[in-house]
Coordinates of C-alpha atoms and ligand atoms in Angstrom, one line a residue:
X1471 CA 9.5 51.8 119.7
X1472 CA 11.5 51.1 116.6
X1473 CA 10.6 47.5 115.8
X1474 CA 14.0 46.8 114.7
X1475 CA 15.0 46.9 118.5
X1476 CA 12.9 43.7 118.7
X1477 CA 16.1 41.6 117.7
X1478 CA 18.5 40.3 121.0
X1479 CA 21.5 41.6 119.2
X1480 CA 19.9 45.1 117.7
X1481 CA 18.5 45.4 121.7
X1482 CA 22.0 45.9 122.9
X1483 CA 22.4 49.3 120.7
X1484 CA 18.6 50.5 122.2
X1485 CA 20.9 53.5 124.2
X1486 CA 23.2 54.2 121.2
X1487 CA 20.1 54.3 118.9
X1488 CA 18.1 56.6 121.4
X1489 CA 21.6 58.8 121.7
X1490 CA 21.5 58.6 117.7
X1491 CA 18.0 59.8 117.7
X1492 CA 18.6 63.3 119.8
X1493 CA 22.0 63.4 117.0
X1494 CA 19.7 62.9 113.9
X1495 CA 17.1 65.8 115.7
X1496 CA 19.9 67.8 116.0
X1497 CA 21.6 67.7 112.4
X1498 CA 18.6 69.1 110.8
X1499 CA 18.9 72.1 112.8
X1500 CA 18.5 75.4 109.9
X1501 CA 18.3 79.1 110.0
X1502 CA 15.1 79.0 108.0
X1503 CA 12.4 78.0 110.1
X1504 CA 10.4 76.1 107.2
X1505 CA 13.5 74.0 106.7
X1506 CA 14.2 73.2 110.0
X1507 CA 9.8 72.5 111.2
X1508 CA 9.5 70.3 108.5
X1509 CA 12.5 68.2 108.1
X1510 CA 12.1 67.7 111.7
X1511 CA 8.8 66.7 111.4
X1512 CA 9.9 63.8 109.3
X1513 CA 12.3 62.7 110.7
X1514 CA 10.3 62.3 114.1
X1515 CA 7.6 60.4 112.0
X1516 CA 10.0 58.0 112.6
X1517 CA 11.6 55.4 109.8
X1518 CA 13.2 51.9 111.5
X1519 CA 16.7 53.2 110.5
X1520 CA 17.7 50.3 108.6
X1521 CA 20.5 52.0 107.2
X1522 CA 21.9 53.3 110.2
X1523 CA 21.5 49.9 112.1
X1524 CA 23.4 48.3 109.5
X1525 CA 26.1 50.4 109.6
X1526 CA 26.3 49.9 113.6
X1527 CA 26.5 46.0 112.9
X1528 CA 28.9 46.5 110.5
X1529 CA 31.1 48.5 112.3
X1530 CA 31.0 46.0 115.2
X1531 CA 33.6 43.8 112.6
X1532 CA 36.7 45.8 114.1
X1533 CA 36.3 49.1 116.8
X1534 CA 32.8 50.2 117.0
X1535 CA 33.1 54.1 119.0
X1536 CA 29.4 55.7 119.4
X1537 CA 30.6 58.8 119.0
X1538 CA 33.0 58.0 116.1
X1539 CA 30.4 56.9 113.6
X1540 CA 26.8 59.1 114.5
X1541 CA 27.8 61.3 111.7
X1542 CA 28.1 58.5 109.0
X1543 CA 24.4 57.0 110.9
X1544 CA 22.7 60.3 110.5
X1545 CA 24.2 60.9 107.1
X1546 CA 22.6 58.1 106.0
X1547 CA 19.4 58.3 107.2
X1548 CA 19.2 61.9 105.5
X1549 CA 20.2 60.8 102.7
X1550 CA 17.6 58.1 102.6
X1551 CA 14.9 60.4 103.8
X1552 CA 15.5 62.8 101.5
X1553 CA 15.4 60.5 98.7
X1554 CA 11.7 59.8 99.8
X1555 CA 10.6 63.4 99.7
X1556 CA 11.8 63.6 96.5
X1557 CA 10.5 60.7 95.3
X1558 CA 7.2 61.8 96.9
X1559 CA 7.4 64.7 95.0
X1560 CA 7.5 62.6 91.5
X1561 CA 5.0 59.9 92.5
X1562 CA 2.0 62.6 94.0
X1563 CA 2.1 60.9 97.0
X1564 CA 0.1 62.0 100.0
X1565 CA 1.3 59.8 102.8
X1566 CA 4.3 58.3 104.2
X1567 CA 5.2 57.0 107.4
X1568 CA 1.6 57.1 108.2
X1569 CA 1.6 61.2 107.9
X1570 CA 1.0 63.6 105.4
X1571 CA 4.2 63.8 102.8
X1572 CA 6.3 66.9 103.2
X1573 CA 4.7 67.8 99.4
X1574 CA 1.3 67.6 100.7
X1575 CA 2.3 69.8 103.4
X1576 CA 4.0 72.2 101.7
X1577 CA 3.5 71.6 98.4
X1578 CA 6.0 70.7 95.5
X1579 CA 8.5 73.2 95.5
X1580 CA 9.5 73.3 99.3
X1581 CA 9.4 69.4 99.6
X1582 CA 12.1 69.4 97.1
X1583 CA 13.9 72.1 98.4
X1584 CA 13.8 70.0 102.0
X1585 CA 15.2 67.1 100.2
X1586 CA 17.8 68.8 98.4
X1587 CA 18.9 70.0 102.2
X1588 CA 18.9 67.0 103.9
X1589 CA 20.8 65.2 101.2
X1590 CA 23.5 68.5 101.7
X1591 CA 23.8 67.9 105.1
X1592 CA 24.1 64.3 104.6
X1593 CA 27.2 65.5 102.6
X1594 CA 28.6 68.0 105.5
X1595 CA 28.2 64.7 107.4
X1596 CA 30.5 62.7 106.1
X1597 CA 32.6 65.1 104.6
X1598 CA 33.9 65.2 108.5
X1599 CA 35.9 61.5 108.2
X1600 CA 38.0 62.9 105.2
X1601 CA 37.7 59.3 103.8
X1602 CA 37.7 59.5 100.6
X1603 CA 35.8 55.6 100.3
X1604 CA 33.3 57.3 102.4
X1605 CA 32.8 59.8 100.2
X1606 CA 33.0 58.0 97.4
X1607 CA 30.7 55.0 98.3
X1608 CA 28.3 57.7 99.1
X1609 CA 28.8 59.6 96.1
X1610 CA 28.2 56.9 93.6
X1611 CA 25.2 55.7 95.4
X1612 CA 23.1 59.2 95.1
X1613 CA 24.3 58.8 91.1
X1614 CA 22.9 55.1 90.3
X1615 CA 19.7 56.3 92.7
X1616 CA 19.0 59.0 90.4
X1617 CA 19.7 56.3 87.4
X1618 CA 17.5 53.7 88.4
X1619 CA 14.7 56.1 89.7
X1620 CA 14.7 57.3 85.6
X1621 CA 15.0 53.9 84.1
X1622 CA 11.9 53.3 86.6
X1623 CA 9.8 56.3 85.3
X1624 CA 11.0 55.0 81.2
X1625 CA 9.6 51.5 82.3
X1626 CA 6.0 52.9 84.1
X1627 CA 3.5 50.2 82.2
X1628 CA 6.8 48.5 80.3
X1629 CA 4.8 45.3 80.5
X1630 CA 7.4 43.4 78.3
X1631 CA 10.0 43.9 80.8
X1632 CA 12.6 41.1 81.9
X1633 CA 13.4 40.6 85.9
X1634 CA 16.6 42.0 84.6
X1635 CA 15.1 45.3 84.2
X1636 CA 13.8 45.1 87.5
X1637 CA 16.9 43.9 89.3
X1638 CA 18.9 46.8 87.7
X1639 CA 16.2 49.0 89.2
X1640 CA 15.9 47.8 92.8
X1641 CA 19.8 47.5 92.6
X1642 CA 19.6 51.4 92.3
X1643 CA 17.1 52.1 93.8
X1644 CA 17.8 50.6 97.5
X1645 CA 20.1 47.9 97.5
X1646 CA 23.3 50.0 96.8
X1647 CA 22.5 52.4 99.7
X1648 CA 22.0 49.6 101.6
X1649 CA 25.7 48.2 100.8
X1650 CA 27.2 51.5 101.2
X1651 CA 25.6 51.8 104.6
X1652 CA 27.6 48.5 105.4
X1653 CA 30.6 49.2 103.6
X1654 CA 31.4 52.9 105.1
X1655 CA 30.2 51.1 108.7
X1656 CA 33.5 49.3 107.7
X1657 CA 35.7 52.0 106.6
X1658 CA 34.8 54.4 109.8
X1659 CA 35.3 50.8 112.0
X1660 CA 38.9 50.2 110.7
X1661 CA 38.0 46.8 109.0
X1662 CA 40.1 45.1 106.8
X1663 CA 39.9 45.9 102.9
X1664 CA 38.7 42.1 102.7
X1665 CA 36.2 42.8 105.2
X1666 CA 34.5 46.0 103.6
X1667 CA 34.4 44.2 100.6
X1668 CA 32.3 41.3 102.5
X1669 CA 30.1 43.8 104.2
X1670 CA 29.2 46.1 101.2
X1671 CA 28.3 42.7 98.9
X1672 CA 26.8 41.5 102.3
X1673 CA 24.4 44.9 102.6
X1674 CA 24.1 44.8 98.7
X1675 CA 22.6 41.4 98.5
X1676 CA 20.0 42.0 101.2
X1677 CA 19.2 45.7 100.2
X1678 CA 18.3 43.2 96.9
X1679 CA 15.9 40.8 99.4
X1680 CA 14.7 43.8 101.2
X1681 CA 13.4 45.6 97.8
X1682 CA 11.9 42.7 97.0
X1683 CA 10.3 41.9 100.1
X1684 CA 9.0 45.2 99.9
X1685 CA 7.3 45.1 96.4
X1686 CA 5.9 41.8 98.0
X1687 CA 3.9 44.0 100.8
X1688 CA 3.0 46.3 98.9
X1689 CA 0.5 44.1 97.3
X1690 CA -0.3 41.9 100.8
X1691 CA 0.3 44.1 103.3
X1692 CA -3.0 46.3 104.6
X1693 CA -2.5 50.7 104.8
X1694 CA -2.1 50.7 108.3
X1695 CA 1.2 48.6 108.0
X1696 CA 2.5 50.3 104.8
X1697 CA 1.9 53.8 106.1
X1698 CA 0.5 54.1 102.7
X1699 CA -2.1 53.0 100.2
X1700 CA -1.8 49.1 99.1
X1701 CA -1.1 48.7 95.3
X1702 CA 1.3 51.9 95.2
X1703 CA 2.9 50.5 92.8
X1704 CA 0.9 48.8 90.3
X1705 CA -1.1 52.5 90.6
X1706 CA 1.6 54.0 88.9
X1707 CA 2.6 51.7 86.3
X1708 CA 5.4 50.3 88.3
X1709 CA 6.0 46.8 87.6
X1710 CA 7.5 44.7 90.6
X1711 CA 9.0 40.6 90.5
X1712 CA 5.9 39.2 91.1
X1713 CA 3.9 40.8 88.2
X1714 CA 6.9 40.2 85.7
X1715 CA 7.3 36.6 87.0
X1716 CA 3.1 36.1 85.9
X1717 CA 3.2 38.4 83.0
X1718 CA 6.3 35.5 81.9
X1719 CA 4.5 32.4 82.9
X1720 CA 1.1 32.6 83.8
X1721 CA -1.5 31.1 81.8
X1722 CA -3.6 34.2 82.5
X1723 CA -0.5 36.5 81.4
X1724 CA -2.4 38.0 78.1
X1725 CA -5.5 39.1 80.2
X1726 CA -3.0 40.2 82.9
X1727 CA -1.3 42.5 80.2
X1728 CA -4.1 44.2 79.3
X1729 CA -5.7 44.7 82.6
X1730 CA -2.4 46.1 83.5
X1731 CA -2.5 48.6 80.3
X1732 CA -6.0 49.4 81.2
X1733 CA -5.6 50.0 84.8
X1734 CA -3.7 53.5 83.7
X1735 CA -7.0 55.0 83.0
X1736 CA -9.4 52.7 85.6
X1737 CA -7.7 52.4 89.3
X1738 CA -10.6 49.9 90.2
X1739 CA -8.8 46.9 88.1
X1740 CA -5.4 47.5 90.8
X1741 CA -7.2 44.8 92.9
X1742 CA -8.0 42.2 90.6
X1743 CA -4.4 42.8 89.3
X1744 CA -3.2 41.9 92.5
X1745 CA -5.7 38.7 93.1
X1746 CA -4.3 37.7 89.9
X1747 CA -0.8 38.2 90.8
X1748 CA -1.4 36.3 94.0
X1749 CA -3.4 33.0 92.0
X1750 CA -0.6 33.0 89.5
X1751 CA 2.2 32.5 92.5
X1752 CA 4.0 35.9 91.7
X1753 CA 4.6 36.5 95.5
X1754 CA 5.7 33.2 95.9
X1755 CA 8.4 33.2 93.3
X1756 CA 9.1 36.2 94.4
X1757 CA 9.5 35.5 98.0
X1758 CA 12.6 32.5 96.8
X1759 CA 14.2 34.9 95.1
X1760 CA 14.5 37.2 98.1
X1761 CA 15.7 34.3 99.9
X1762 CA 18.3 33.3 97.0
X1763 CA 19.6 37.1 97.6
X1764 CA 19.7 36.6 101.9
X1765 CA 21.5 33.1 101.2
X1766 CA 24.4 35.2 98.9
X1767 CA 24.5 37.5 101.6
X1768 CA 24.8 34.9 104.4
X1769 CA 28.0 33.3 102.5
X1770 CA 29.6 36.6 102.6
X1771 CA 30.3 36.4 106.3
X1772 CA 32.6 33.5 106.3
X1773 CA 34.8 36.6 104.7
X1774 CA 35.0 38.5 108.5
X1775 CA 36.9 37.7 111.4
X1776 CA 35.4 35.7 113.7
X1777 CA 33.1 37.1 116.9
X1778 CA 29.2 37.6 117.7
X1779 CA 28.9 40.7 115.0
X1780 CA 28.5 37.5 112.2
X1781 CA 25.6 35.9 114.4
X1782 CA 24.1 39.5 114.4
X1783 CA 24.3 39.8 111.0
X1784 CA 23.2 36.5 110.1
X1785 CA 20.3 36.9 112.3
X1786 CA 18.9 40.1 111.0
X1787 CA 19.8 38.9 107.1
X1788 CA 17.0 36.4 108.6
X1789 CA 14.7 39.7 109.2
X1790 CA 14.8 40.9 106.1
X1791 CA 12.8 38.0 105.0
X1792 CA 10.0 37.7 107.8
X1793 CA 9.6 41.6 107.8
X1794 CA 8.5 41.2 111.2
X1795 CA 9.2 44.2 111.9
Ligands
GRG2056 C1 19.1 62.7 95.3 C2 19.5 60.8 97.0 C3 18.8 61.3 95.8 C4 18.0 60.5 95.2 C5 17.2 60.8 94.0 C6 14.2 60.0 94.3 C7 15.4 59.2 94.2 C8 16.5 59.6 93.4 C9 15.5 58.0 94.8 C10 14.5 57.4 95.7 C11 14.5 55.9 95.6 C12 13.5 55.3 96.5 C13 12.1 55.6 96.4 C14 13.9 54.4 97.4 C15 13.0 53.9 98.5 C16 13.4 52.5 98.9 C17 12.7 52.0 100.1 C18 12.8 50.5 100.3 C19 12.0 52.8 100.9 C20 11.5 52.3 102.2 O1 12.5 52.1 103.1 P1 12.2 51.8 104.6 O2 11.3 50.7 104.7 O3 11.5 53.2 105.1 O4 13.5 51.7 105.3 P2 11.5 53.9 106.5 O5 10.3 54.7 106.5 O6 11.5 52.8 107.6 O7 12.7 54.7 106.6

């Protein structure tokens, strides 16, 4: 079950979601039996379709039709799932979702050509609204992923790095896919322009908390949970809140630096690094500064119309925090 569906308010959708599942099956249907076997194998590994959910909630502000917005829910979801097999591609990783990556499957060059066609039919998708803020939201998200997933690879190891380099990262790299999820939600709902600005700086601000949250697990959270080793990514250079906030301020941060430089040749420092992290009160900090981004996107819903899709979204804005899910 999709842990999502644990939430009162996200329980409601449980039919539309399952009805969105057969839809999502369905879309990566391809001529080319490799294509079609292995996209579909991913996508039954099954994500939690944050994305998609969002854009249900959102859509709940004005006239939420099932059948109306599954393109815009499966576009997003391929678009987010073939970001990760690219991105699998670049970091060498082996597992995701707790399965083999579709490059360790098939190797390099077919994972990327199974991202580049999900991310095309993500585009036939929503090309079907002819809504030009559709396509454009979507459009200038895939741009600032592919930005902030460079800027990530030029600061691997950047151990002099601010929080600022990391926000404009994150920003990039999941919280503007998470606004535009909430944003188009809008547009295909026929919200107000007020209101789809409220919901994409509402999605924005907690893709910002989720990222964070997640760079937080990935240091305290065990393999089973993460689907994937813990420490991915301290093992590839990648430098998240809570190691920049002790590199800054703890009174350790000069043997941190160097254990971090040293740990690109000698994987056995990773977990020291992260005992470290944890004694100097990296996650903490960073945990309030997920919480600063929830409480930003909280005050954007006195910016909707009244009604029970603002205790939904307040209420899972709380989940983004507790990850209990
Ligand atoms: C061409 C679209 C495109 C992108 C190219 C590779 C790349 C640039 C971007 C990838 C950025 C990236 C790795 C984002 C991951 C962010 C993230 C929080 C992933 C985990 O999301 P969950 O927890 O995963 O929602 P599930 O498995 O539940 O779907």
């Amino acid at each position: 079950m999709n842990k999502l569906l644990k939430n009162k308010y996200i329980k409601n959708f449980q039919a539309d979601l399952e009805y969105f599942e057969t839809y999502l099956q369905q879309s990566v249907v391809s001529e080319e039996p490799l294509v079609a076997n292995s996209a579909l194998h991913l996508v039954k590994a099954g994500g939690k379709w944050v994305r998609p959910t969002f854009a249900i909630l959102a859509a709940q502000v004005n006239h939420y039709d099932l059948q109306e917005i599954l393109p815009l829910l499966a576009a997003l979801e391929l678009l987010h799932t073939g970001s990760l097999i690219h991105d699998d591609v670049i970091d060498g990783a082996s597992m995701r979702r707790g399965i083999p990556t579709a490059s360790a499957i098939h190797g390099n060059k077919t994972a990327i050509f199974i991202g580049d066609f999900l991310i095309g039919r993500a585009f036939e998708l929503v090309s079907q609204y002819n809504d030009d803020r559709i396509i454009s939201a979507i459009e200038k998200t895939i741009t600032e992923m592919v930005h902030g997933e460079v800027r990530q690879i030029a600061d691997f190891y950047r151990t002099e790095q601010s929080e600022e380099d990391y926000f404009y990262r994150i920003e990039r790299k999941t919280a503007l896919l998470f606004s535009a999820s909430c944003e188009t939600g809008g547009c295909v709902s026929g919200a107000e322009p007020q209101e789809i600005a409220a919901l994409r700086s509402y999605g924005y601000h907690l893709g910002m908390a989720f990222q964070i949250m997640d760079d937080i697990l990935d240091m305290t959270a065990d393999e089973q949970t993460l689907g994937k080793p813990v420490g991915s990514d301290l093992r590839q250079g990648n430098l998240s809140l809570p190691v920049i906030y002790c590199l800054q301020n703890s009174p350790e941060r000069e043997k941190l630096r160097q254990m971090i430089l040293d740990s690109r040749g000698n994987q056995e420092l990773i977990e020291p690094i992260i005992a470290m992290v944890k004694d100097g009160g990296g996650m903490e900090y960073a945990g309030r500064v997920a919480n600063d981004f929830v409480d930003k996107a909280l005050l954007e819903l006195d910016n909707l119309r009244q009604g029970k899709h603002r205790d939904a979204l307040r209420e899972v804005a709380d989940m983004m925090i507790e990850r209990s899910y």
